[in-house]
PDB file of C-alpha atoms in Angstrom:
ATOM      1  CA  UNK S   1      22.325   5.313   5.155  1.00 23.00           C
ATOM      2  CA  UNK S   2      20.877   4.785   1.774  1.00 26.00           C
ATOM      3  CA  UNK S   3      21.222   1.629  -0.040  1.00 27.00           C
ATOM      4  CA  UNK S   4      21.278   1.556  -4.079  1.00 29.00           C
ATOM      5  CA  UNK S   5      20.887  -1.226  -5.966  1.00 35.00           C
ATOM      6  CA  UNK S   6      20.866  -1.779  -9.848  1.00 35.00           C
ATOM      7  CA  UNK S   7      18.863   0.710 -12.107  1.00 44.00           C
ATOM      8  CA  UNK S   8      17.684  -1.841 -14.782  1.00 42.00           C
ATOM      9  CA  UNK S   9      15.073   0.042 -16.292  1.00 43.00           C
ATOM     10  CA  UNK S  10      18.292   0.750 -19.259  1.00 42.00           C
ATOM     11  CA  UNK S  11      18.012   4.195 -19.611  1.00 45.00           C
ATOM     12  CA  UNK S  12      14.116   4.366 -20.137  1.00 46.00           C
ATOM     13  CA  UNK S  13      11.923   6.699 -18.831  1.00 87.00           C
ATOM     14  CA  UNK S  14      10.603   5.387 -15.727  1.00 94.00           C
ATOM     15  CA  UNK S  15       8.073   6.388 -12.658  1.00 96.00           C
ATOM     16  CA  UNK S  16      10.331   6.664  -8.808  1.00 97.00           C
ATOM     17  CA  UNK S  17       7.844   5.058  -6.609  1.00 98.00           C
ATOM     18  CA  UNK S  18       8.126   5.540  -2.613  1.00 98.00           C
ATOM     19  CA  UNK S  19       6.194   3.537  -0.295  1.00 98.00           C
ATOM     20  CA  UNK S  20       5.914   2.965   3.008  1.00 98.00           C
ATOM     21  CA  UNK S  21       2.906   1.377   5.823  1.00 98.00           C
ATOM     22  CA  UNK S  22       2.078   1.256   8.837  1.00 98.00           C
ATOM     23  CA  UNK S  23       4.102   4.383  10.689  1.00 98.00           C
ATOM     24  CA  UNK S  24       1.815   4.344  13.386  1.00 98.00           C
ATOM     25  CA  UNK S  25       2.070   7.479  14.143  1.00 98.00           C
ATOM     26  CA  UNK S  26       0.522   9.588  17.160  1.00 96.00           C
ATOM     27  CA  UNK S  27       0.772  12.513  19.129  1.00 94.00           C
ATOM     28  CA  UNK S  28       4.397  12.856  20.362  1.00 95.00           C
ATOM     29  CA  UNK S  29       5.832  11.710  16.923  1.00 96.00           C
ATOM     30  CA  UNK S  30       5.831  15.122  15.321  1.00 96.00           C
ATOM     31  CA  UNK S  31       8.856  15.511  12.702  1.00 95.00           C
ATOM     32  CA  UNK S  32       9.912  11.500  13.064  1.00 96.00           C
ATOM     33  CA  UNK S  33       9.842  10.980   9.619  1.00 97.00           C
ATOM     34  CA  UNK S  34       9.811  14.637   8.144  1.00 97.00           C
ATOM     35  CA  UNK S  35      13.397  14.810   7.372  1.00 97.00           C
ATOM     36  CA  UNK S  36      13.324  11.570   5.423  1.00 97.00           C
ATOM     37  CA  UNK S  37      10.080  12.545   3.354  1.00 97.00           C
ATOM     38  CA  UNK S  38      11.626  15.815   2.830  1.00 97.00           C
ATOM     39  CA  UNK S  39      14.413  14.075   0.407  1.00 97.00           C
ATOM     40  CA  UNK S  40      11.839  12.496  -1.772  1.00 97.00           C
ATOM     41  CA  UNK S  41      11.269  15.362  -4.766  1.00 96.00           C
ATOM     42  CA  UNK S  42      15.357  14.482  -5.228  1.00 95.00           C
ATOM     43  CA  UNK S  43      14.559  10.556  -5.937  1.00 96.00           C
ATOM     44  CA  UNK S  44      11.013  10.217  -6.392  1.00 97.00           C
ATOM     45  CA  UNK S  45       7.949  11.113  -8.220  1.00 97.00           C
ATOM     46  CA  UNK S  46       5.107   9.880  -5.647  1.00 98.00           C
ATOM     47  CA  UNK S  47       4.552   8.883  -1.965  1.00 98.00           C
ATOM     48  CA  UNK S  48       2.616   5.954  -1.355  1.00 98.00           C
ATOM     49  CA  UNK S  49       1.053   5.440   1.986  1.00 98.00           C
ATOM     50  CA  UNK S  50      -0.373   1.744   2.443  1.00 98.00           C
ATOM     51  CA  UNK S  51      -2.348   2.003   5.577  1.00 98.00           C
ATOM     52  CA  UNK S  52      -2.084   2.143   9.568  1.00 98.00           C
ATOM     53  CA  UNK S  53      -0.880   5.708   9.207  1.00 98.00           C
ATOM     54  CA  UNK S  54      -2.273   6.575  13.053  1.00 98.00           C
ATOM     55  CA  UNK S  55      -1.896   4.545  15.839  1.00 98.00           C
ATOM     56  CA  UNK S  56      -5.656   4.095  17.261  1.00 98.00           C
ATOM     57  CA  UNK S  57      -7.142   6.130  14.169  1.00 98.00           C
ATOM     58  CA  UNK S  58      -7.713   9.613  16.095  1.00 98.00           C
ATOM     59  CA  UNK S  59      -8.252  12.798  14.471  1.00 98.00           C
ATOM     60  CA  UNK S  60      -5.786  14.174  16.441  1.00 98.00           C
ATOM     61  CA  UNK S  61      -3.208  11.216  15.468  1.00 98.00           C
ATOM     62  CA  UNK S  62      -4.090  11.637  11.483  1.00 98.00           C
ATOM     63  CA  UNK S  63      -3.129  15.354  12.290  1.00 98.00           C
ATOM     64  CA  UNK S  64       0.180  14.251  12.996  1.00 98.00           C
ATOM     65  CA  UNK S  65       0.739  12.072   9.854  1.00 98.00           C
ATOM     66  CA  UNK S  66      -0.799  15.308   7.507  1.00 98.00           C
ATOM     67  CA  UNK S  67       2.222  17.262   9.132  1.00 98.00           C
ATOM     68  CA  UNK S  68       4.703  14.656   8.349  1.00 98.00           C
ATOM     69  CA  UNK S  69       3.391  14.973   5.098  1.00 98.00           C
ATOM     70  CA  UNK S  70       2.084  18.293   3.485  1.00 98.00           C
ATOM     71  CA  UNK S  71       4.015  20.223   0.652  1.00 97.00           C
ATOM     72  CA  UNK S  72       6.583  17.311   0.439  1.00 96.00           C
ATOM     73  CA  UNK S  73       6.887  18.403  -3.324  1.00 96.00           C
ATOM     74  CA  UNK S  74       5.447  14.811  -4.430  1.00 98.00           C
ATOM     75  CA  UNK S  75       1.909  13.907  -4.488  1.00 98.00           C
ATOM     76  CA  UNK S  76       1.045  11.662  -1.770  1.00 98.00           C
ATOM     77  CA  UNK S  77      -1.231   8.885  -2.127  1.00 98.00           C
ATOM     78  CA  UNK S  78      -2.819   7.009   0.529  1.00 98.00           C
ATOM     79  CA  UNK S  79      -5.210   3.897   1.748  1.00 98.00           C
ATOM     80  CA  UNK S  80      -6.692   3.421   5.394  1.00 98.00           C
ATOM     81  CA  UNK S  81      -5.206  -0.070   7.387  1.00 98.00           C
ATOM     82  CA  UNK S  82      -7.389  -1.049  10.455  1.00 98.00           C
ATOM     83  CA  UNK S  83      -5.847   1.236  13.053  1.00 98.00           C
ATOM     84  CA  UNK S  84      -7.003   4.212  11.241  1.00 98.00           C
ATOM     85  CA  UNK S  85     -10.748   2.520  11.894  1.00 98.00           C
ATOM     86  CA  UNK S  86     -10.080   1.493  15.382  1.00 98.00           C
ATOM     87  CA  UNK S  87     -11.482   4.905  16.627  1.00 98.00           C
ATOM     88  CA  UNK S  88     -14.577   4.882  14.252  1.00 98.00           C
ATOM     89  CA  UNK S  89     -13.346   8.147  12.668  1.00 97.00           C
ATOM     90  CA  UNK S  90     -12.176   7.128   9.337  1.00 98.00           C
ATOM     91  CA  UNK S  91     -13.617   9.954   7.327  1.00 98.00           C
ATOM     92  CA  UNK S  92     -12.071  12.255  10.103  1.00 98.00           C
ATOM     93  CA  UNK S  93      -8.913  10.715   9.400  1.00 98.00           C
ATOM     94  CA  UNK S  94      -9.392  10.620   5.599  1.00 98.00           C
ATOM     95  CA  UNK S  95     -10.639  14.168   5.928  1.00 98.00           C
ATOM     96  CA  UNK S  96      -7.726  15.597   8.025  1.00 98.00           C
ATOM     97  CA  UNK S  97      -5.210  14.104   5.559  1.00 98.00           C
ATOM     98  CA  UNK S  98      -7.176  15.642   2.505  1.00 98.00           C
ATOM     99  CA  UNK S  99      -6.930  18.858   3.760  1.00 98.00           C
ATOM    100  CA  UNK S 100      -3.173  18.634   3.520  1.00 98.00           C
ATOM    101  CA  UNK S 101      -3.274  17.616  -0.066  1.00 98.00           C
ATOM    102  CA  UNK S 102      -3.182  13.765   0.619  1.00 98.00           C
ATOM    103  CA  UNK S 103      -5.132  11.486  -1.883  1.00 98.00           C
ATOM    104  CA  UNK S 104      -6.963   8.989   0.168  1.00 98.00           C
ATOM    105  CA  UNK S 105      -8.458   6.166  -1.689  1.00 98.00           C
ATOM    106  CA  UNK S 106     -11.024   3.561  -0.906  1.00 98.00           C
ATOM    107  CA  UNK S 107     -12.648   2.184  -4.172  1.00 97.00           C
ATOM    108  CA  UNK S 108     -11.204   4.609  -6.226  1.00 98.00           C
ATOM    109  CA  UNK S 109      -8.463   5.722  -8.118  1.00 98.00           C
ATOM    110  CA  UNK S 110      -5.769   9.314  -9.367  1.00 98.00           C
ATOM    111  CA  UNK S 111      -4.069   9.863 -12.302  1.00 98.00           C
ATOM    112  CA  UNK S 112      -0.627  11.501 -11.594  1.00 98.00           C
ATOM    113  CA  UNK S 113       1.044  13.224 -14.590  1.00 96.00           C
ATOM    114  CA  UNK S 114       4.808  12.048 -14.867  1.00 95.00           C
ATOM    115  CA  UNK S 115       7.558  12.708 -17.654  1.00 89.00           C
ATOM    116  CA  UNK S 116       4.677  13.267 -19.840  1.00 92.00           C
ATOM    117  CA  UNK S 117       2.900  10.044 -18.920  1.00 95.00           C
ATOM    118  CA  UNK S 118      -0.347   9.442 -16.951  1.00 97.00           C
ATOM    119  CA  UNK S 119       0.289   6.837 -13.929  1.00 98.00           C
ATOM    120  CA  UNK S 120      -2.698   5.737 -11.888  1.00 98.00           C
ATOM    121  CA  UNK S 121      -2.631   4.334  -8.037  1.00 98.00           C
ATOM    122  CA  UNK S 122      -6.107   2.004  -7.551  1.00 98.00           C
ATOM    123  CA  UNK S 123      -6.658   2.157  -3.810  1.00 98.00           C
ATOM    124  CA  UNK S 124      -8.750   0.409  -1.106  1.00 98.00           C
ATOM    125  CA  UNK S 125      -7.941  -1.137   2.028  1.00 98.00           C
ATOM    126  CA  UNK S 126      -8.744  -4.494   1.547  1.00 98.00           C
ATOM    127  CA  UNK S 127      -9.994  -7.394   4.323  1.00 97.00           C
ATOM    128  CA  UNK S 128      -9.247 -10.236   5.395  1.00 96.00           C
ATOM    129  CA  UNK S 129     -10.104 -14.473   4.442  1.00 96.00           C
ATOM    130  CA  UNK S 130      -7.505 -15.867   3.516  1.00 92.00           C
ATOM    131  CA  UNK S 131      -5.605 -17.597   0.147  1.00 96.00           C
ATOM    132  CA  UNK S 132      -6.202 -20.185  -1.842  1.00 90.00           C
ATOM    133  CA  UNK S 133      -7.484 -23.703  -0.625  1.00 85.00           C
ATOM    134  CA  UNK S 134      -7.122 -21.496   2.991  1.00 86.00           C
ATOM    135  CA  UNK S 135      -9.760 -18.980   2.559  1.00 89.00           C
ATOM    136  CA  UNK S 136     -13.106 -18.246   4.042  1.00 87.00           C
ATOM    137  CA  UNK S 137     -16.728 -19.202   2.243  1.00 88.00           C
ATOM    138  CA  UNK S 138     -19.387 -16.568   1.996  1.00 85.00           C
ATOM    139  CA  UNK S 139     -21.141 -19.671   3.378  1.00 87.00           C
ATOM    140  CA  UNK S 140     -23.300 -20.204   6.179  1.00 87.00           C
ATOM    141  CA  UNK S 141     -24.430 -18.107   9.377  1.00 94.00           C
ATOM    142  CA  UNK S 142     -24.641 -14.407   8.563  1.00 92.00           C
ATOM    143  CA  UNK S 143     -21.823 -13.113  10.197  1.00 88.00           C
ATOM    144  CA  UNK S 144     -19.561 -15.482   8.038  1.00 90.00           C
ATOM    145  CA  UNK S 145     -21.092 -14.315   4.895  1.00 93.00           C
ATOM    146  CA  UNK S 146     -21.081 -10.880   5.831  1.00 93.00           C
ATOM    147  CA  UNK S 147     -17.293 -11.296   6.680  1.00 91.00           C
ATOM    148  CA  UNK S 148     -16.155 -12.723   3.860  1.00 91.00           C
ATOM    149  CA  UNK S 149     -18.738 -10.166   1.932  1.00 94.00           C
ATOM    150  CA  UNK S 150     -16.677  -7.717   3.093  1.00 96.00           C
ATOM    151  CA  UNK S 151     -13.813  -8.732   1.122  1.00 96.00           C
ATOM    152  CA  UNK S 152     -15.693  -9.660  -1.784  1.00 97.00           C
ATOM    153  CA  UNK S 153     -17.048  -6.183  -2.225  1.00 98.00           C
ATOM    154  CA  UNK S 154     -13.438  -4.425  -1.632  1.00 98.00           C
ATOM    155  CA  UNK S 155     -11.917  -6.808  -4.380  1.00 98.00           C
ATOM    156  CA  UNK S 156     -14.693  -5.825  -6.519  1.00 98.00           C
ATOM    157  CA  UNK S 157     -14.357  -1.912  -6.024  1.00 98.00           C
ATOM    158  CA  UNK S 158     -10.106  -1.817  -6.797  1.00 98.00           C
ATOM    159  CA  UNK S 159     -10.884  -3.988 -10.052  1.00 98.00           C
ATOM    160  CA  UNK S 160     -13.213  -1.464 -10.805  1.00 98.00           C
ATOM    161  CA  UNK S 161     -10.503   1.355  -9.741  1.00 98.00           C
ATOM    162  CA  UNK S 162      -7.882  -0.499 -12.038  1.00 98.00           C
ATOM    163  CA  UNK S 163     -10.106  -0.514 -14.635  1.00 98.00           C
ATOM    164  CA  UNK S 164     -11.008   3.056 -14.913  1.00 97.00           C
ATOM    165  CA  UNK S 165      -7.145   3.567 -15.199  1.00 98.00           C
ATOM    166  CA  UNK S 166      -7.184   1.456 -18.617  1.00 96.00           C
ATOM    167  CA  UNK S 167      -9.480   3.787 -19.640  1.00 96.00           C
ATOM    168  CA  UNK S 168      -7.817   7.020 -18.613  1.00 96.00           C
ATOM    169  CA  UNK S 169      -5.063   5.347 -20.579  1.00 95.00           C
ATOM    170  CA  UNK S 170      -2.001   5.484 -17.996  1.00 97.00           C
ATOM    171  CA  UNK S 171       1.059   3.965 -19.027  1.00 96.00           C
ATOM    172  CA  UNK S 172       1.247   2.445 -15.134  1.00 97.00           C
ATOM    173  CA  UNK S 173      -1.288   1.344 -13.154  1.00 98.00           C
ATOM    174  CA  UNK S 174      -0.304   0.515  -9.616  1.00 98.00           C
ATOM    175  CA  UNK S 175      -2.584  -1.086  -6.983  1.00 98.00           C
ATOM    176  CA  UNK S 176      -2.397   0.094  -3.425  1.00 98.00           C
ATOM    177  CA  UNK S 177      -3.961  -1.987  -0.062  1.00 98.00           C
ATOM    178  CA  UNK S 178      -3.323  -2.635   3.282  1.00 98.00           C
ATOM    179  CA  UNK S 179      -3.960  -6.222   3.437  1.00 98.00           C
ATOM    180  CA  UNK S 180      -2.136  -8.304   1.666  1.00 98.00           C
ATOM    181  CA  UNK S 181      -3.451  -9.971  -2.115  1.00 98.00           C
ATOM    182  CA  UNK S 182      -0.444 -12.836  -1.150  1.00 98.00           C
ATOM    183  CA  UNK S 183       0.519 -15.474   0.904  1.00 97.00           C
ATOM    184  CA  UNK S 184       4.391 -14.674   0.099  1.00 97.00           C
ATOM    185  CA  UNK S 185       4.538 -11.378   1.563  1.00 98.00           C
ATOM    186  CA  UNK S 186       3.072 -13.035   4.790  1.00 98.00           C
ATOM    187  CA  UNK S 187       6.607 -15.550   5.243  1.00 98.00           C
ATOM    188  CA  UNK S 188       7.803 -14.840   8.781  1.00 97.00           C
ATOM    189  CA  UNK S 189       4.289 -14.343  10.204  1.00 98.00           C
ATOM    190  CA  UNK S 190       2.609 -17.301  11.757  1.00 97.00           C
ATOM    191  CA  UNK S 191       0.524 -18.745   9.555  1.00 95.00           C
ATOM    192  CA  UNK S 192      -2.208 -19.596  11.754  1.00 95.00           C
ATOM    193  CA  UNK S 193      -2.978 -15.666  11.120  1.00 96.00           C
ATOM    194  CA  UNK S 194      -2.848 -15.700   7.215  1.00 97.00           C
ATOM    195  CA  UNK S 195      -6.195 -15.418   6.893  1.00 96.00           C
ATOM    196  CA  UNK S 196      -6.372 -12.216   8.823  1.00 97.00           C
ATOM    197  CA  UNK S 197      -3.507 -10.592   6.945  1.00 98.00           C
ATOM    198  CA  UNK S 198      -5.012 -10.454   3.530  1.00 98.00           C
ATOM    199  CA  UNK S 199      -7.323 -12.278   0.643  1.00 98.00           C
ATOM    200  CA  UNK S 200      -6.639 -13.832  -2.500  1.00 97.00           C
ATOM    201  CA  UNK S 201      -9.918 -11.855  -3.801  1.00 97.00           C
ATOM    202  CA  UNK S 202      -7.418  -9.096  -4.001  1.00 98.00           C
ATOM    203  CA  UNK S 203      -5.211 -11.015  -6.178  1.00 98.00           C
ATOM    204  CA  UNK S 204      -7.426 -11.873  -8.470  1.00 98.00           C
ATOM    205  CA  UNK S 205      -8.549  -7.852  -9.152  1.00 98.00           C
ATOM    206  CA  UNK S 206      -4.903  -7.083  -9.508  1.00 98.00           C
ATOM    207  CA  UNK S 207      -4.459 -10.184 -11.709  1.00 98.00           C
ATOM    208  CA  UNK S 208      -7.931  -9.748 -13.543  1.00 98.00           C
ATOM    209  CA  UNK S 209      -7.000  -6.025 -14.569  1.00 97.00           C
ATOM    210  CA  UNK S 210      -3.450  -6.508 -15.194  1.00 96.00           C
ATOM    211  CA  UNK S 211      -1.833  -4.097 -13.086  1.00 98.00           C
ATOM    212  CA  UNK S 212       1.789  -3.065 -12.776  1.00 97.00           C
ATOM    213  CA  UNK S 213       2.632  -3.484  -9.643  1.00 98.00           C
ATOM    214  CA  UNK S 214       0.809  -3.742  -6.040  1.00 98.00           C
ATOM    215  CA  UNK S 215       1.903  -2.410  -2.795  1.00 98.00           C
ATOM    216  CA  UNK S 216       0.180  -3.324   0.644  1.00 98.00           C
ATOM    217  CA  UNK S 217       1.357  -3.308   4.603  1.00 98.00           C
ATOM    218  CA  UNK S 218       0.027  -4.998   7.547  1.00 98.00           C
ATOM    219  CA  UNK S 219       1.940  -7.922   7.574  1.00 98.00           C
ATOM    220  CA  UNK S 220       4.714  -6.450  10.133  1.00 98.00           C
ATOM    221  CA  UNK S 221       6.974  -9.759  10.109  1.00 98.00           C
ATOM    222  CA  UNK S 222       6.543 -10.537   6.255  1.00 98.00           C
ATOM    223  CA  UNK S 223       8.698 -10.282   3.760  1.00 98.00           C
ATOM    224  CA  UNK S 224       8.978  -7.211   1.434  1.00 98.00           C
ATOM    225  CA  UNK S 225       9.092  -8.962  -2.402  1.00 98.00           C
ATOM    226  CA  UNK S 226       5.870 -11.421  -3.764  1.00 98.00           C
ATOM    227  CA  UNK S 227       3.999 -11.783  -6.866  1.00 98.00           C
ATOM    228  CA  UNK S 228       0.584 -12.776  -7.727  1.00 98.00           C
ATOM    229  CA  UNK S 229      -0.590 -16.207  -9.820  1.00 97.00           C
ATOM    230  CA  UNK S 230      -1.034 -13.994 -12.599  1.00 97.00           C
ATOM    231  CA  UNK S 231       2.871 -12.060 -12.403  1.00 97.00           C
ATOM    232  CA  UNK S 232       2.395  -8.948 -10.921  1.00 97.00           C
ATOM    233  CA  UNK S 233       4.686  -8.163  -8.458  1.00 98.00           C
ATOM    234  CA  UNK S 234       3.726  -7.370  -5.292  1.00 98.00           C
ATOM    235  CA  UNK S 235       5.479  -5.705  -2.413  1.00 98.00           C
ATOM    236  CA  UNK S 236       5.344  -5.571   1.356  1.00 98.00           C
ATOM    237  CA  UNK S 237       6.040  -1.801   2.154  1.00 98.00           C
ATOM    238  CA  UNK S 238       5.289  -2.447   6.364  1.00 98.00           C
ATOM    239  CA  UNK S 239       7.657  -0.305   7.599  1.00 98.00           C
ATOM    240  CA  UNK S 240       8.855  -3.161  10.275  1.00 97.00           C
ATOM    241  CA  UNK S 241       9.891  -4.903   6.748  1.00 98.00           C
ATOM    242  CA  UNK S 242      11.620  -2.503   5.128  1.00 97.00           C
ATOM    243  CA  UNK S 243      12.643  -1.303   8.041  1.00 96.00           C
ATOM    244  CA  UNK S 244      13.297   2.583   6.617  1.00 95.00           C
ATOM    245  CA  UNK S 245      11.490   5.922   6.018  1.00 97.00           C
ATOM    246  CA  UNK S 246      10.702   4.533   2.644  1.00 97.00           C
ATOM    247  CA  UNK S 247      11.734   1.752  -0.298  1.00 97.00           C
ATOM    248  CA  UNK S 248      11.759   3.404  -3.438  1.00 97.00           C
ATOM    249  CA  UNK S 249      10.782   0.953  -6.761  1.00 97.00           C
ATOM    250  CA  UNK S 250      11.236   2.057 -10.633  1.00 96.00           C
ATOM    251  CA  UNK S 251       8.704   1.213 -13.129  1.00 96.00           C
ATOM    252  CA  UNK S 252       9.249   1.373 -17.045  1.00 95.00           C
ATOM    253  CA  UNK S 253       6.486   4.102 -18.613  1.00 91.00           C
ATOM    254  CA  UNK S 254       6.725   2.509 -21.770  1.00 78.00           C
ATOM    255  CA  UNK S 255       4.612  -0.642 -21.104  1.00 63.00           C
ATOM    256  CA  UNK S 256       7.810  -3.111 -21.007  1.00 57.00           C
ATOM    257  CA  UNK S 257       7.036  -4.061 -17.539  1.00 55.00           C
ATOM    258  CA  UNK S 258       7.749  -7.781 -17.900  1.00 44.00           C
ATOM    259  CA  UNK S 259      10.883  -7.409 -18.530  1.00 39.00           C
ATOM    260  CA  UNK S 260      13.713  -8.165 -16.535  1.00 31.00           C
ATOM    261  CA  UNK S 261      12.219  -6.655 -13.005  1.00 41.00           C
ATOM    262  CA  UNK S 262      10.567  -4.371 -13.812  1.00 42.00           C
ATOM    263  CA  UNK S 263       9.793  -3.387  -9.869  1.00 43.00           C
ATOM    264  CA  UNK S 264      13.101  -3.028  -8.625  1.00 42.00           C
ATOM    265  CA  UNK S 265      14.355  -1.122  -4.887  1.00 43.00           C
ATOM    266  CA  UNK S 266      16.769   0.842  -5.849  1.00 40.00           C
ATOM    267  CA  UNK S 267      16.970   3.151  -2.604  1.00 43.00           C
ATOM    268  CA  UNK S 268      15.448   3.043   1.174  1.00 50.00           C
ATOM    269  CA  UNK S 269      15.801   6.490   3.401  1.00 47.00           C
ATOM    270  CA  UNK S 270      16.798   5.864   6.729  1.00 45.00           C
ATOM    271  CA  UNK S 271      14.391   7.378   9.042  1.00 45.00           C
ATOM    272  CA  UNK S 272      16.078   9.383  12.506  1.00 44.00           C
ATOM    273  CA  UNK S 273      13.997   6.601  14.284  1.00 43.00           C
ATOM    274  CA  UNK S 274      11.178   4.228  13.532  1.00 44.00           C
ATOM    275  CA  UNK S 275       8.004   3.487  14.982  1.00 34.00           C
ATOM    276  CA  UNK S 276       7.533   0.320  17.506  1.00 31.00           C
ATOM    277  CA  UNK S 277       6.094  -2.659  15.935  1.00 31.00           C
ATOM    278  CA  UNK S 278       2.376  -3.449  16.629  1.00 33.00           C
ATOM    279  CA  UNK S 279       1.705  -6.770  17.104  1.00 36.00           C
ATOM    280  CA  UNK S 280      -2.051  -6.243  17.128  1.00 42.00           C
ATOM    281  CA  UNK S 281      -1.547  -5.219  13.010  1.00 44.00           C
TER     282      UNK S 281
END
């Protein structure tokens, strides 16, 4: 089943984004979502991958994800969530999915070349704390600074991401996390766990560089659509949300991203069978 909605980008050159997080995959899930991913050089120009690819963060597991998705025909572009640290082998995992042409981020940034355009993903993986007038103080015993620290310095590192995209110029600049910069993609959670789901210091990078549009996971009872204080939308790609192989977004390449929506789903790929949802995150 694929569902299309309105193209409103009016005939202008745009950039087909696909995203998707947390597939969770593992050993035993070989060709789950292969077919799917195999469509996308017929509807889009990049694969974004927003965390929790593995299960428990195994080698062996982030082998499974790199043949799921190796010579799709798109460039793939990915972040780490916090099952692909569970194992303590995150640059095995970032390694393994290198090696099969994947662009892991974490602080940094790629420029992708598109209709003649340069578009830039800004990745990390982001931390936890909490939103506004909810949010943990780098305050206090050590542990508590260090923990909020923690998100402090990730927020820091995609600003500085974003911002080496205004200088390469790109015509789109897209921010990619695992936890959430929003409250709003969080609805349907329990908000007693907000604070573990995401930061507003994430917001505030996307907001203080401008960026075109940010894409996290995590959050596997959210809600897919958000935006930040500062109007950039923001988008909940969890594959228990969108509940698909993929959503697929537009984005003008002409710098007219405020208007009308300039973020818009026009297609999700059904996968042959999803994943089970994690309620550990």
């Amino acid at each position: 089943m694929t569902l299309v909605e309105p193209d409103r980008t009016d005939g202008r050159s745009a950039v087909r984004v696909a995203a998707v997080g947390d597939i969770h995959l593992g050993e035993g899930c070989e060709g789950l979502l292969r077919p799917a991913f195999e469509a996308l050089p017929g509807c889009a120009d990049v694969l974004l991958l927003a965390g929790d690819l593995t299960r428990h963060g195994y080698a062996a597991e982030a082998r499974v994800v790199a043949g799921e998705v190796e010579n799709l025909g798109v460039p793939v572009v990915a972040v780490l969530g916090n099952h692909d640290h569970h194992a303590d082998e995150p640059d095995e995992v970032s390694q393994v999915l290198r090696d099969a042409g994947v662009h892991v981020l974490e602080g940094d940034s790629t420029v992708l070349p598109v209709d003649g355009h340069k578009v830039g993903v800004a990745g990390v993986k982001g931390f936890c704390g909490g939103f506004v007038g909810r949010s943990a103080g780098e305050f206090g015993e050590p542990e508590m600074k260090a923990f909020v620290r923690t998100t402090r310095h990730s927020a820091e590192r995609l600003a500085g991401a974003l911002a080496d995209l205004r200088e390469e110029d790109c015509a789109v600049r897209i921010a990619l996390t695992h936890f959430s910069p929003v409250p709003d993609t969080l609805a349907g959670e329990p908000p007693e766990i907000y604070p573990f789901l995401g930061s507003y210091l994430l917001a505030e990078a996307i907001d203080a560089e401008d960026a075109d549009l940010a894409v996290h996971g995590h959050a596997h009872l959210g809600t897919e659509h958000g935006m930040t204080a500062g109007g950039v939308r923001v988008r909940n790609v969890a594959q228990p949300v969108i509940d698909h192989a993929y959503a697929l977004y537009r984005l003008p390449l002409d710098g007219r991203r405020r208007d009308a929506d300039a973020s818009v789903p026009v297609a999700r790929a059904a996968a042959g069978a999803l994943t089970a949802r994690y309620d550990n995150r």
